[in-house]
DNA sequence: CGGTAAAGTGAGCAAATGCTCATGTTCTAC
DNA sequence: GTAGAACATGAGCATTTGCTCACTTTACCG
């Protein structure tokens, strides 16, 4: 097994990137079933041995794909969330939704494969970090706008709001309906969340 | 390959059931990755050859699992939908949601595995038949209660309502939050759909 | 330089998988 | 009873998979 990981030279850093790119392509083109380490290495123009020098495991490779895209999305999301605090509630929600949709869309192929192809095993939700980050946002709004709710009622609303937000943004980003402007969908969703779950 | 399928004696009919049961168990316990035809046959206490007599293919087996659970869910759903036509809109929505949640819950292990483990390949949405059936219901309500909407606006609302309905029911059935009554969640969701997407 | 560590290679192994087929058993109908 | 159809078996083949390891090449540094 030897001492895996952590490339230090430029050359190897580039290789890690090429491997991840190749993995993304293979995942998008042939699904998780077609994602063999041999194939990824071949597509990357690299030998399997090299792949196993930087990724101890096939799962490790997939995990890294997930981490990278998640971090990228999270970056956008937190930025949008800090911008949003100064806006009126409905606009804040709208902006966060729009940002999330755009971020998901930017990684369309990868996100789609990660959501639809890769089995999640034990854990149940996709993009748990994104969900957690959105959770803080939602919690804040509910606390501010509906302080009279019992804790259980508040939790129920947060649970639903989170589910609706994530699933709807994913759907808009990955399976947009033909002939409907995505902006309009985001608007409607923001209204839905605002008047239906955040307000009392 | 020979002439697959269609058991005519009781013995073989029973075997088909045992195979499907075993497949469900294996899928729930070891995920899609662990679903090998050899293992299913072993768990069913049957030889691989017998499995291949009635299921031409591994995909065929999974497809059959999907078909059976889908049909069961669809049965409940259509019944609930005909009962619901006499109810006030909000109650109708509530009842359909509750029925869907209950039906999904009844097949908890299988549905969970089918949704989270099995890759869908080309098609993008899970439970397409259920979605289509719900679509008719939603379309009807939107047409009745918001006839003044432009077609595009109506389509946008239907698209969102369908997504919210399916994803929320799946989430309530498969990952219910601790300490919150599912009934309350269904109520809130019904309100959300009613006032947010069906009404003008 | 030249030596050492890092980077990179690829044949190939052990295990698993999907599936077949030659063989045997049980049922049904006459 | 017996022919023949339906049912059932499981050893095993061909292929693929994840991964290793003995080895070569490249970069770095005194």
Short mmCIF file of C-alpha atoms (C1' of nucleotides) in Angstrom, two decimals:
data_model
loop_
_atom_site.label_atom_id
_atom_site.label_comp_id
_atom_site.label_asym_id
_atom_site.label_seq_id
_atom_site.Cartn_x
_atom_site.Cartn_y
_atom_site.Cartn_z
CA UNK A 1 0.00 0.00 0.00
CA UNK A 2 2.86 2.38 0.86
CA UNK A 3 2.46 6.01 1.82
CA UNK A 4 -0.33 7.24 -0.38
CA UNK A 5 -1.45 10.74 -1.13
CA UNK A 6 -0.29 14.31 -1.01
CA UNK A 7 1.42 15.26 -4.27
CA UNK A 8 4.17 17.81 -3.76
CA UNK A 9 5.52 18.44 -7.24
CA UNK A 10 3.65 20.36 -9.92
CA UNK A 11 3.59 17.38 -12.22
CA UNK A 12 1.78 15.17 -9.76
CA UNK A 13 -0.63 17.88 -8.73
CA UNK A 14 -1.60 18.18 -12.37
CA UNK A 15 -2.05 14.44 -12.55
CA UNK A 16 -4.44 14.42 -9.64
CA UNK A 17 -6.51 17.00 -11.46
CA UNK A 18 -6.48 15.01 -14.67
CA UNK A 19 -7.58 11.92 -12.82
CA UNK A 20 -10.47 13.77 -11.21
CA UNK A 21 -11.49 15.26 -14.53
CA UNK A 22 -11.37 11.85 -16.14
CA UNK A 23 -13.43 10.39 -13.30
CA UNK A 24 -16.02 13.10 -13.80
CA UNK A 25 -16.21 12.33 -17.51
CA UNK A 26 -16.46 8.59 -17.02
CA UNK A 27 -19.10 9.04 -14.35
CA UNK A 28 -21.15 11.29 -16.58
CA UNK A 29 -20.76 9.15 -19.69
CA UNK A 30 -20.96 5.62 -18.36
CA UNK A 31 -22.52 5.96 -14.95
CA UNK A 32 -21.26 4.66 -11.66
CA UNK A 33 -21.30 1.11 -12.94
CA UNK A 34 -18.85 2.12 -15.65
CA UNK A 35 -16.56 3.92 -13.27
CA UNK A 36 -13.71 1.46 -12.97
CA UNK A 37 -10.33 2.55 -11.75
CA UNK A 38 -8.72 1.07 -14.84
CA UNK A 39 -11.00 3.04 -17.10
CA UNK A 40 -10.50 6.29 -15.24
CA UNK A 41 -6.75 5.81 -15.45
CA UNK A 42 -6.97 5.06 -19.14
CA UNK A 43 -9.13 8.09 -19.87
CA UNK A 44 -6.79 10.25 -17.84
CA UNK A 45 -3.89 8.87 -19.84
CA UNK A 46 -2.25 7.62 -16.71
CA UNK A 47 -1.45 4.24 -15.25
CA UNK A 48 -3.59 2.61 -12.59
CA UNK A 49 -0.64 2.54 -10.26
CA UNK A 50 -0.43 6.31 -10.35
CA UNK A 51 -4.09 6.57 -9.54
CA UNK A 52 -3.60 4.40 -6.49
CA UNK A 53 -0.70 6.50 -5.36
CA UNK A 54 -2.98 9.47 -4.76
CA UNK A 55 -6.28 7.78 -4.07
CA UNK A 56 -6.00 4.94 -1.64
CA UNK A 57 -9.23 3.51 -2.80
CA UNK A 58 -11.95 3.75 -5.40
CA UNK A 59 -14.28 5.23 -2.81
CA UNK A 60 -11.60 7.73 -2.00
CA UNK A 61 -11.70 8.95 -5.57
CA UNK A 62 -15.46 9.38 -5.54
CA UNK A 63 -15.29 11.03 -2.13
CA UNK A 64 -12.80 13.54 -3.46
CA UNK A 65 -15.08 14.35 -6.39
CA UNK A 66 -17.88 15.01 -3.96
CA UNK A 67 -15.72 17.11 -1.66
CA UNK A 68 -14.46 19.32 -4.45
CA UNK A 69 -17.85 20.08 -5.96
CA UNK A 70 -19.42 20.52 -2.54
CA UNK A 71 -16.80 23.01 -1.49
CA UNK A 72 -17.26 24.98 -4.66
CA UNK A 73 -21.01 25.13 -4.15
CA UNK A 74 -20.62 25.98 -0.50
CA UNK A 75 -18.37 28.88 -1.40
CA UNK A 76 -21.03 30.48 -3.56
CA UNK A 77 -23.71 29.73 -1.04
CA UNK A 78 -22.05 31.32 1.95
CA UNK A 79 -21.21 34.38 -0.11
CA UNK A 80 -24.82 34.72 -1.20
CA UNK A 81 -25.97 34.23 2.36
CA UNK A 82 -23.88 37.06 3.72
CA UNK A 83 -25.00 39.35 0.92
CA UNK A 84 -28.58 38.39 1.63
CA UNK A 85 -28.74 39.52 5.25
CA UNK A 86 -29.29 43.10 4.22
CA UNK A 87 -32.16 42.31 1.87
CA UNK A 88 -35.85 42.00 2.61
CA UNK A 89 -36.72 38.42 3.54
CA UNK A 90 -38.32 37.40 0.30
CA UNK A 91 -35.47 38.79 -1.78
CA UNK A 92 -32.94 37.14 0.48
CA UNK A 93 -34.58 33.77 -0.05
CA UNK A 94 -34.80 34.39 -3.76
CA UNK A 95 -31.15 35.25 -4.04
CA UNK A 96 -30.00 32.21 -2.11
CA UNK A 97 -32.15 29.95 -4.25
CA UNK A 98 -30.88 31.51 -7.46
CA UNK A 99 -27.30 31.12 -6.31
CA UNK A 100 -27.80 27.50 -5.40
CA UNK A 101 -29.43 26.72 -8.72
CA UNK A 102 -26.62 28.41 -10.60
CA UNK A 103 -23.96 26.60 -8.61
CA UNK A 104 -25.60 23.22 -9.16
CA UNK A 105 -25.96 23.99 -12.84
CA UNK A 106 -22.29 24.83 -13.16
CA UNK A 107 -21.49 21.26 -12.12
CA UNK A 108 -24.41 19.81 -14.01
CA UNK A 109 -22.87 16.57 -15.22
CA UNK A 110 -21.06 15.81 -11.99
CA UNK A 111 -23.92 16.73 -9.67
CA UNK A 112 -26.33 14.73 -11.76
CA UNK A 113 -24.12 11.67 -11.64
CA UNK A 114 -23.45 12.10 -7.95
CA UNK A 115 -27.14 12.40 -7.18
CA UNK A 116 -28.56 9.83 -9.57
CA UNK A 117 -25.81 7.26 -9.95
CA UNK A 118 -23.64 7.02 -6.91
CA UNK A 119 -25.18 5.01 -4.10
CA UNK A 120 -24.99 6.85 -0.79
CA UNK A 121 -24.75 3.76 1.36
CA UNK A 122 -25.39 4.51 5.02
CA UNK A 123 -26.09 8.23 4.91
CA UNK A 124 -29.39 9.21 3.41
CA UNK A 125 -29.16 12.76 2.14
CA UNK A 126 -27.18 14.13 -0.74
CA UNK A 127 -25.03 17.20 -0.21
CA UNK A 128 -25.22 17.11 3.59
CA UNK A 129 -22.92 20.11 4.01
CA UNK A 130 -25.07 22.21 1.71
CA UNK A 131 -28.13 21.13 3.61
CA UNK A 132 -26.52 22.06 6.89
CA UNK A 133 -25.51 25.46 5.62
CA UNK A 134 -29.01 26.13 4.31
CA UNK A 135 -30.28 24.97 7.67
CA UNK A 136 -28.65 27.87 9.48
CA UNK A 137 -30.17 30.30 7.04
CA UNK A 138 -33.63 28.81 7.39
CA UNK A 139 -33.42 28.59 11.16
CA UNK A 140 -32.57 32.25 11.37
CA UNK A 141 -35.53 33.34 9.28
CA UNK A 142 -37.98 31.20 11.15
CA UNK A 143 -36.65 32.44 14.48
CA UNK A 144 -37.00 36.06 13.39
CA UNK A 145 -40.35 35.90 11.64
CA UNK A 146 -42.19 33.29 13.63
CA UNK A 147 -40.89 33.48 17.20
CA UNK A 148 -44.26 32.56 18.62
CA UNK A 149 -44.09 28.99 17.26
CA UNK A 150 -43.44 26.14 19.64
CA UNK A 151 -40.04 24.51 19.10
CA UNK A 152 -41.65 21.46 17.55
CA UNK A 153 -43.66 23.59 15.11
CA UNK A 154 -40.57 25.54 14.20
CA UNK A 155 -38.62 22.33 13.62
CA UNK A 156 -41.35 20.96 11.39
CA UNK A 157 -41.24 24.09 9.24
CA UNK A 158 -37.47 24.03 9.02
CA UNK A 159 -37.48 20.37 8.05
CA UNK A 160 -39.96 20.99 5.28
CA UNK A 161 -38.32 24.18 4.08
CA UNK A 162 -34.98 22.46 3.80
CA UNK A 163 -36.39 19.54 1.88
CA UNK A 164 -38.31 21.74 -0.49
CA UNK A 165 -35.36 24.04 -1.05
CA UNK A 166 -32.83 21.36 -1.84
CA UNK A 167 -35.03 19.12 -3.93
CA UNK A 168 -36.51 21.99 -5.89
CA UNK A 169 -33.18 23.63 -6.63
CA UNK A 170 -31.76 20.29 -7.71
CA UNK A 171 -34.73 19.69 -9.94
CA UNK A 172 -34.61 23.15 -11.51
CA UNK A 173 -30.89 22.83 -12.10
CA UNK A 174 -30.82 19.26 -13.37
CA UNK A 175 -34.20 18.70 -14.99
CA UNK A 176 -35.52 22.09 -15.99
CA UNK A 177 -38.92 21.92 -17.66
CA UNK A 178 -38.96 22.99 -21.29
CA UNK A 179 -40.46 26.35 -22.06
CA UNK A 180 -40.46 27.79 -18.56
CA UNK A 181 -37.98 30.40 -17.45
CA UNK A 182 -35.90 29.16 -14.55
CA UNK A 183 -36.02 32.61 -13.03
CA UNK A 184 -39.77 32.35 -12.77
CA UNK A 185 -39.48 29.00 -11.05
CA UNK A 186 -37.04 30.40 -8.54
CA UNK A 187 -39.41 33.31 -7.90
CA UNK A 188 -42.35 31.03 -7.32
CA UNK A 189 -40.32 28.83 -5.02
CA UNK A 190 -39.15 31.81 -3.02
CA UNK A 191 -42.75 32.95 -2.62
CA UNK A 192 -43.76 29.49 -1.62
CA UNK A 193 -41.13 29.24 1.09
CA UNK A 194 -41.64 32.78 2.27
CA UNK A 195 -45.38 32.88 2.68
CA UNK A 196 -45.85 29.20 3.36
CA UNK A 197 -43.15 28.22 5.78
CA UNK A 198 -41.28 31.22 7.09
CA UNK A 199 -44.14 33.54 7.90
CA UNK A 200 -46.55 32.51 10.68
CA UNK B 1 -31.15 -18.52 -23.41
CA UNK B 2 -34.26 -20.64 -24.05
CA UNK B 3 -37.85 -19.50 -23.54
CA UNK B 4 -37.76 -17.51 -20.34
CA UNK B 5 -40.53 -16.39 -18.08
CA UNK B 6 -44.13 -17.07 -17.27
CA UNK B 7 -44.39 -19.75 -14.57
CA UNK B 8 -47.51 -21.85 -14.93
CA UNK B 9 -47.31 -24.31 -12.05
CA UNK B 10 -47.85 -23.31 -8.42
CA UNK B 11 -44.39 -24.40 -7.45
CA UNK B 12 -42.69 -22.06 -9.86
CA UNK B 13 -44.99 -19.17 -9.09
CA UNK B 14 -43.98 -19.51 -5.46
CA UNK B 15 -40.38 -19.54 -6.49
CA UNK B 16 -40.68 -16.30 -8.38
CA UNK B 17 -42.08 -14.72 -5.24
CA UNK B 18 -39.30 -16.07 -3.09
CA UNK B 19 -36.73 -14.74 -5.50
CA UNK B 20 -38.28 -11.28 -5.44
CA UNK B 21 -38.45 -11.33 -1.66
CA UNK B 22 -34.83 -12.38 -1.47
CA UNK B 23 -33.86 -9.65 -3.91
CA UNK B 24 -35.64 -7.10 -1.74
CA UNK B 25 -33.81 -8.30 1.33
CA UNK B 26 -30.42 -8.32 -0.34
CA UNK B 27 -31.02 -4.88 -1.80
CA UNK B 28 -32.00 -3.49 1.59
CA UNK B 29 -29.18 -5.17 3.49
CA UNK B 30 -26.24 -4.91 1.12
CA UNK B 31 -27.21 -2.21 -1.34
CA UNK B 32 -27.27 -2.39 -5.10
CA UNK B 33 -23.58 -3.20 -5.18
CA UNK B 34 -24.26 -6.33 -3.14
CA UNK B 35 -27.15 -7.42 -5.31
CA UNK B 36 -25.59 -10.25 -7.27
CA UNK B 37 -27.71 -12.84 -8.96
CA UNK B 38 -25.78 -15.58 -7.20
CA UNK B 39 -26.45 -14.04 -3.82
CA UNK B 40 -30.12 -13.49 -4.50
CA UNK B 41 -30.46 -17.09 -5.58
CA UNK B 42 -28.62 -18.29 -2.49
CA UNK B 43 -30.73 -16.20 -0.13
CA UNK B 44 -33.88 -17.40 -1.87
CA UNK B 45 -32.66 -20.97 -1.44
CA UNK B 46 -32.78 -21.52 -5.16
CA UNK B 47 -30.26 -22.12 -7.88
CA UNK B 48 -29.04 -19.39 -10.20
CA UNK B 49 -30.33 -21.31 -13.15
CA UNK B 50 -33.85 -21.11 -11.79
CA UNK B 51 -33.51 -17.38 -11.35
CA UNK B 52 -32.50 -17.03 -14.97
CA UNK B 53 -35.43 -19.11 -16.08
CA UNK B 54 -37.86 -16.44 -14.91
CA UNK B 55 -35.76 -13.32 -15.13
CA UNK B 56 -33.90 -13.04 -18.38
CA UNK B 57 -31.51 -10.61 -16.89
CA UNK B 58 -30.35 -8.97 -13.70
CA UNK B 59 -31.96 -5.72 -14.80
CA UNK B 60 -35.12 -7.65 -15.42
CA UNK B 61 -35.18 -8.67 -11.79
CA UNK B 62 -34.75 -5.12 -10.56
CA UNK B 63 -37.31 -3.90 -13.05
CA UNK B 64 -39.82 -6.39 -11.72
CA UNK B 65 -39.20 -5.21 -8.16
CA UNK B 66 -39.90 -1.68 -9.26
CA UNK B 67 -43.01 -2.62 -11.19
CA UNK B 68 -44.53 -4.53 -8.29
CA UNK B 69 -44.01 -1.83 -5.69
CA UNK B 70 -45.05 0.89 -8.11
CA UNK B 71 -48.28 -0.89 -8.92
CA UNK B 72 -49.08 -1.35 -5.27
CA UNK B 73 -48.51 2.31 -4.56
CA UNK B 74 -50.47 3.34 -7.63
CA UNK B 75 -53.39 1.27 -6.45
CA UNK B 76 -53.64 3.14 -3.18
CA UNK B 77 -53.08 6.43 -4.89
CA UNK B 78 -55.82 6.12 -7.47
CA UNK B 79 -58.26 4.96 -4.81
CA UNK B 80 -57.41 7.96 -2.65
CA UNK B 81 -57.76 10.23 -5.63
CA UNK B 82 -61.27 9.10 -6.45
CA UNK B 83 -62.30 9.42 -2.83
CA UNK B 84 -60.81 12.87 -2.73
CA UNK B 85 -62.90 14.42 -5.50
CA UNK B 86 -65.81 14.98 -3.15
CA UNK B 87 -63.70 16.71 -0.49
CA UNK B 88 -62.81 20.36 -0.17
CA UNK B 89 -59.58 21.07 -2.00
CA UNK B 90 -57.30 21.33 1.00
CA UNK B 91 -58.62 18.08 2.48
CA UNK B 92 -58.32 16.35 -0.85
CA UNK B 93 -54.68 17.32 -1.11
CA UNK B 94 -54.09 16.29 2.48
CA UNK B 95 -55.62 12.89 1.94
CA UNK B 96 -53.66 12.16 -1.19
CA UNK B 97 -50.43 13.15 0.54
CA UNK B 98 -51.21 11.01 3.57
CA UNK B 99 -52.01 8.04 1.36
CA UNK B 100 -48.80 8.44 -0.61
CA UNK B 101 -46.72 8.69 2.54
CA UNK B 102 -48.36 5.59 4.00
CA UNK B 103 -47.88 3.63 0.80
CA UNK B 104 -44.22 4.58 0.56
CA UNK B 105 -43.75 3.70 4.20
CA UNK B 106 -45.25 0.28 3.70
CA UNK B 107 -42.45 -0.50 1.25
CA UNK B 108 -39.89 1.40 3.27
CA UNK B 109 -36.87 -0.84 2.76
CA UNK B 110 -37.51 -1.46 -0.92
CA UNK B 111 -38.42 2.11 -1.80
CA UNK B 112 -35.41 3.39 0.05
CA UNK B 113 -33.09 1.04 -1.79
CA UNK B 114 -34.75 1.76 -5.13
CA UNK B 115 -34.43 5.51 -4.61
CA UNK B 116 -31.01 5.69 -2.99
CA UNK B 117 -29.14 2.73 -4.38
CA UNK B 118 -30.30 1.73 -7.80
CA UNK B 119 -28.93 3.95 -10.56
CA UNK B 120 -31.66 5.13 -12.91
CA UNK B 121 -29.47 5.34 -15.99
CA UNK B 122 -31.09 7.33 -18.77
CA UNK B 123 -34.35 8.36 -17.15
CA UNK B 124 -34.09 10.99 -14.50
CA UNK B 125 -37.06 10.74 -12.18
CA UNK B 126 -37.91 8.04 -9.71
CA UNK B 127 -41.40 6.57 -9.71
CA UNK B 128 -42.43 8.08 -13.04
CA UNK B 129 -45.84 6.43 -13.02
CA UNK B 130 -46.63 7.85 -9.60
CA UNK B 131 -45.49 11.24 -10.77
CA UNK B 132 -47.70 11.02 -13.81
CA UNK B 133 -50.71 10.00 -11.77
CA UNK B 134 -50.15 12.86 -9.34
CA UNK B 135 -49.77 15.09 -12.35
CA UNK B 136 -53.37 14.56 -13.41
CA UNK B 137 -54.55 15.38 -9.93
CA UNK B 138 -52.49 18.55 -9.75
CA UNK B 139 -53.45 19.66 -13.24
CA UNK B 140 -57.10 19.34 -12.36
CA UNK B 141 -56.84 21.48 -9.26
CA UNK B 142 -54.85 24.17 -10.95
CA UNK B 143 -57.28 24.25 -13.84
CA UNK B 144 -60.25 24.60 -11.49
CA UNK B 145 -58.84 27.07 -9.01
CA UNK B 146 -56.58 29.18 -11.14
CA UNK B 147 -58.11 29.26 -14.62
CA UNK B 148 -56.92 32.79 -15.22
CA UNK B 149 -53.26 31.76 -15.33
CA UNK B 150 -51.45 31.70 -18.63
CA UNK B 151 -50.55 28.16 -19.75
CA UNK B 152 -46.89 28.77 -18.98
CA UNK B 153 -47.69 30.00 -15.48
CA UNK B 154 -49.93 27.02 -14.87
CA UNK B 155 -47.21 24.66 -16.09
CA UNK B 156 -44.69 26.25 -13.78
CA UNK B 157 -46.96 25.73 -10.79
CA UNK B 158 -47.69 22.14 -11.74
CA UNK B 159 -44.01 21.40 -12.19
CA UNK B 160 -43.19 22.79 -8.77
CA UNK B 161 -46.17 21.21 -7.06
CA UNK B 162 -45.23 17.79 -8.42
CA UNK B 163 -41.64 18.10 -7.34
CA UNK B 164 -42.56 19.30 -3.88
CA UNK B 165 -45.18 16.61 -3.44
CA UNK B 166 -43.03 13.69 -4.45
CA UNK B 167 -39.85 14.74 -2.74
CA UNK B 168 -41.59 15.73 0.46
CA UNK B 169 -43.63 12.57 0.70
CA UNK B 170 -40.54 10.49 0.05
CA UNK B 171 -38.65 12.39 2.68
CA UNK B 172 -41.40 12.11 5.28
CA UNK B 173 -41.77 8.40 4.58
CA UNK B 174 -38.10 7.48 4.41
CA UNK B 175 -36.34 9.99 6.65
CA UNK B 176 -38.90 11.23 9.14
CA UNK B 177 -37.47 13.78 11.56
CA UNK B 178 -37.37 12.64 15.18
CA UNK B 179 -39.93 14.13 17.52
CA UNK B 180 -42.30 15.52 14.93
CA UNK B 181 -45.61 13.90 14.13
CA UNK B 182 -45.79 12.86 10.50
CA UNK B 183 -49.41 13.92 10.43
CA UNK B 184 -48.40 17.46 11.22
CA UNK B 185 -45.87 17.43 8.41
CA UNK B 186 -48.47 16.21 5.97
CA UNK B 187 -50.83 18.95 7.13
CA UNK B 188 -48.23 21.64 6.67
CA UNK B 189 -47.32 20.33 3.25
CA UNK B 190 -50.95 20.28 2.19
CA UNK B 191 -51.32 23.89 3.31
CA UNK B 192 -48.18 24.80 1.49
CA UNK B 193 -49.34 23.28 -1.77
CA UNK B 194 -52.87 24.58 -1.42
CA UNK B 195 -52.24 28.22 -0.63
CA UNK B 196 -48.90 28.47 -2.40
CA UNK B 197 -49.35 26.72 -5.70
CA UNK B 198 -52.93 25.78 -6.37
CA UNK B 199 -54.67 28.99 -5.43
CA UNK B 200 -54.02 32.08 -7.58
"C1'" DC C 1 27.65 15.48 -10.79
"C1'" DG C 2 25.36 11.91 -8.47
"C1'" DG C 3 22.45 10.21 -5.10
"C1'" DT C 4 18.00 10.08 -3.13
"C1'" DA C 5 13.30 10.74 -3.04
"C1'" DA C 6 9.24 11.47 -5.66
"C1'" DA C 7 6.61 10.28 -9.58
"C1'" DG C 8 5.04 7.10 -12.82
"C1'" DT C 9 4.40 2.48 -15.24
"C1'" DG C 10 1.69 -1.72 -16.48
"C1'" DA C 11 1.54 -6.82 -16.37
"C1'" DG C 12 -1.08 -9.51 -13.78
"C1'" DC C 13 -3.38 -11.66 -9.52
"C1'" DA C 14 -7.27 -12.97 -6.68
"C1'" DA C 15 -11.92 -12.42 -6.28
"C1'" DA C 16 -16.35 -11.60 -7.91
"C1'" DT C 17 -19.90 -11.26 -11.34
"C1'" DG C 18 -23.39 -12.32 -14.93
"C1'" DC C 19 -24.88 -16.01 -17.14
"C1'" DT C 20 -25.10 -20.96 -19.58
"C1'" DC C 21 -25.93 -25.61 -20.20
"C1'" DA C 22 -25.81 -30.50 -19.52
"C1'" DT C 23 -28.12 -33.04 -16.38
"C1'" DG C 24 -31.65 -34.50 -13.23
"C1'" DT C 25 -36.38 -34.16 -11.03
"C1'" DT C 26 -41.38 -33.42 -10.74
"C1'" DC C 27 -45.70 -32.62 -12.65
"C1'" DT C 28 -49.57 -33.37 -15.95
"C1'" DA C 29 -52.39 -35.58 -19.38
"C1'" DC C 30 -53.61 -39.46 -21.87
"C1'" DG D 1 -47.86 -46.26 -16.73
"C1'" DT D 2 -45.55 -43.46 -19.45
"C1'" DA D 3 -44.35 -39.73 -22.69
"C1'" DG D 4 -43.21 -35.29 -22.64
"C1'" DA D 5 -43.48 -30.83 -20.81
"C1'" DA D 6 -42.35 -27.86 -17.12
"C1'" DC D 7 -39.30 -27.17 -13.40
"C1'" DA D 8 -34.98 -27.13 -11.02
"C1'" DT D 9 -29.95 -27.77 -10.24
"C1'" DG D 10 -25.07 -26.06 -9.76
"C1'" DA D 11 -20.38 -26.60 -11.62
"C1'" DG D 12 -18.05 -23.62 -14.20
"C1'" DC D 13 -16.84 -20.29 -18.18
"C1'" DA D 14 -15.66 -15.77 -19.73
"C1'" DT D 15 -15.12 -11.39 -18.30
"C1'" DT D 16 -14.38 -7.63 -15.30
"C1'" DT D 17 -13.00 -5.54 -11.20
"C1'" DG D 18 -10.10 -3.44 -7.57
"C1'" DC D 19 -5.70 -3.37 -6.48
"C1'" DT D 20 -0.37 -4.68 -5.94
"C1'" DC D 21 4.35 -4.61 -6.78
"C1'" DA D 22 8.68 -4.92 -9.04
"C1'" DC D 23 10.44 -1.79 -11.83
"C1'" DT D 24 11.81 2.64 -14.64
"C1'" DT D 25 11.87 7.53 -15.18
"C1'" DT D 26 11.99 12.27 -13.61
"C1'" DA D 27 12.89 16.06 -10.49
"C1'" DC D 28 15.44 18.09 -6.72
"C1'" DC D 29 19.59 19.47 -4.12
"C1'" DG D 30 24.23 19.30 -1.84
#
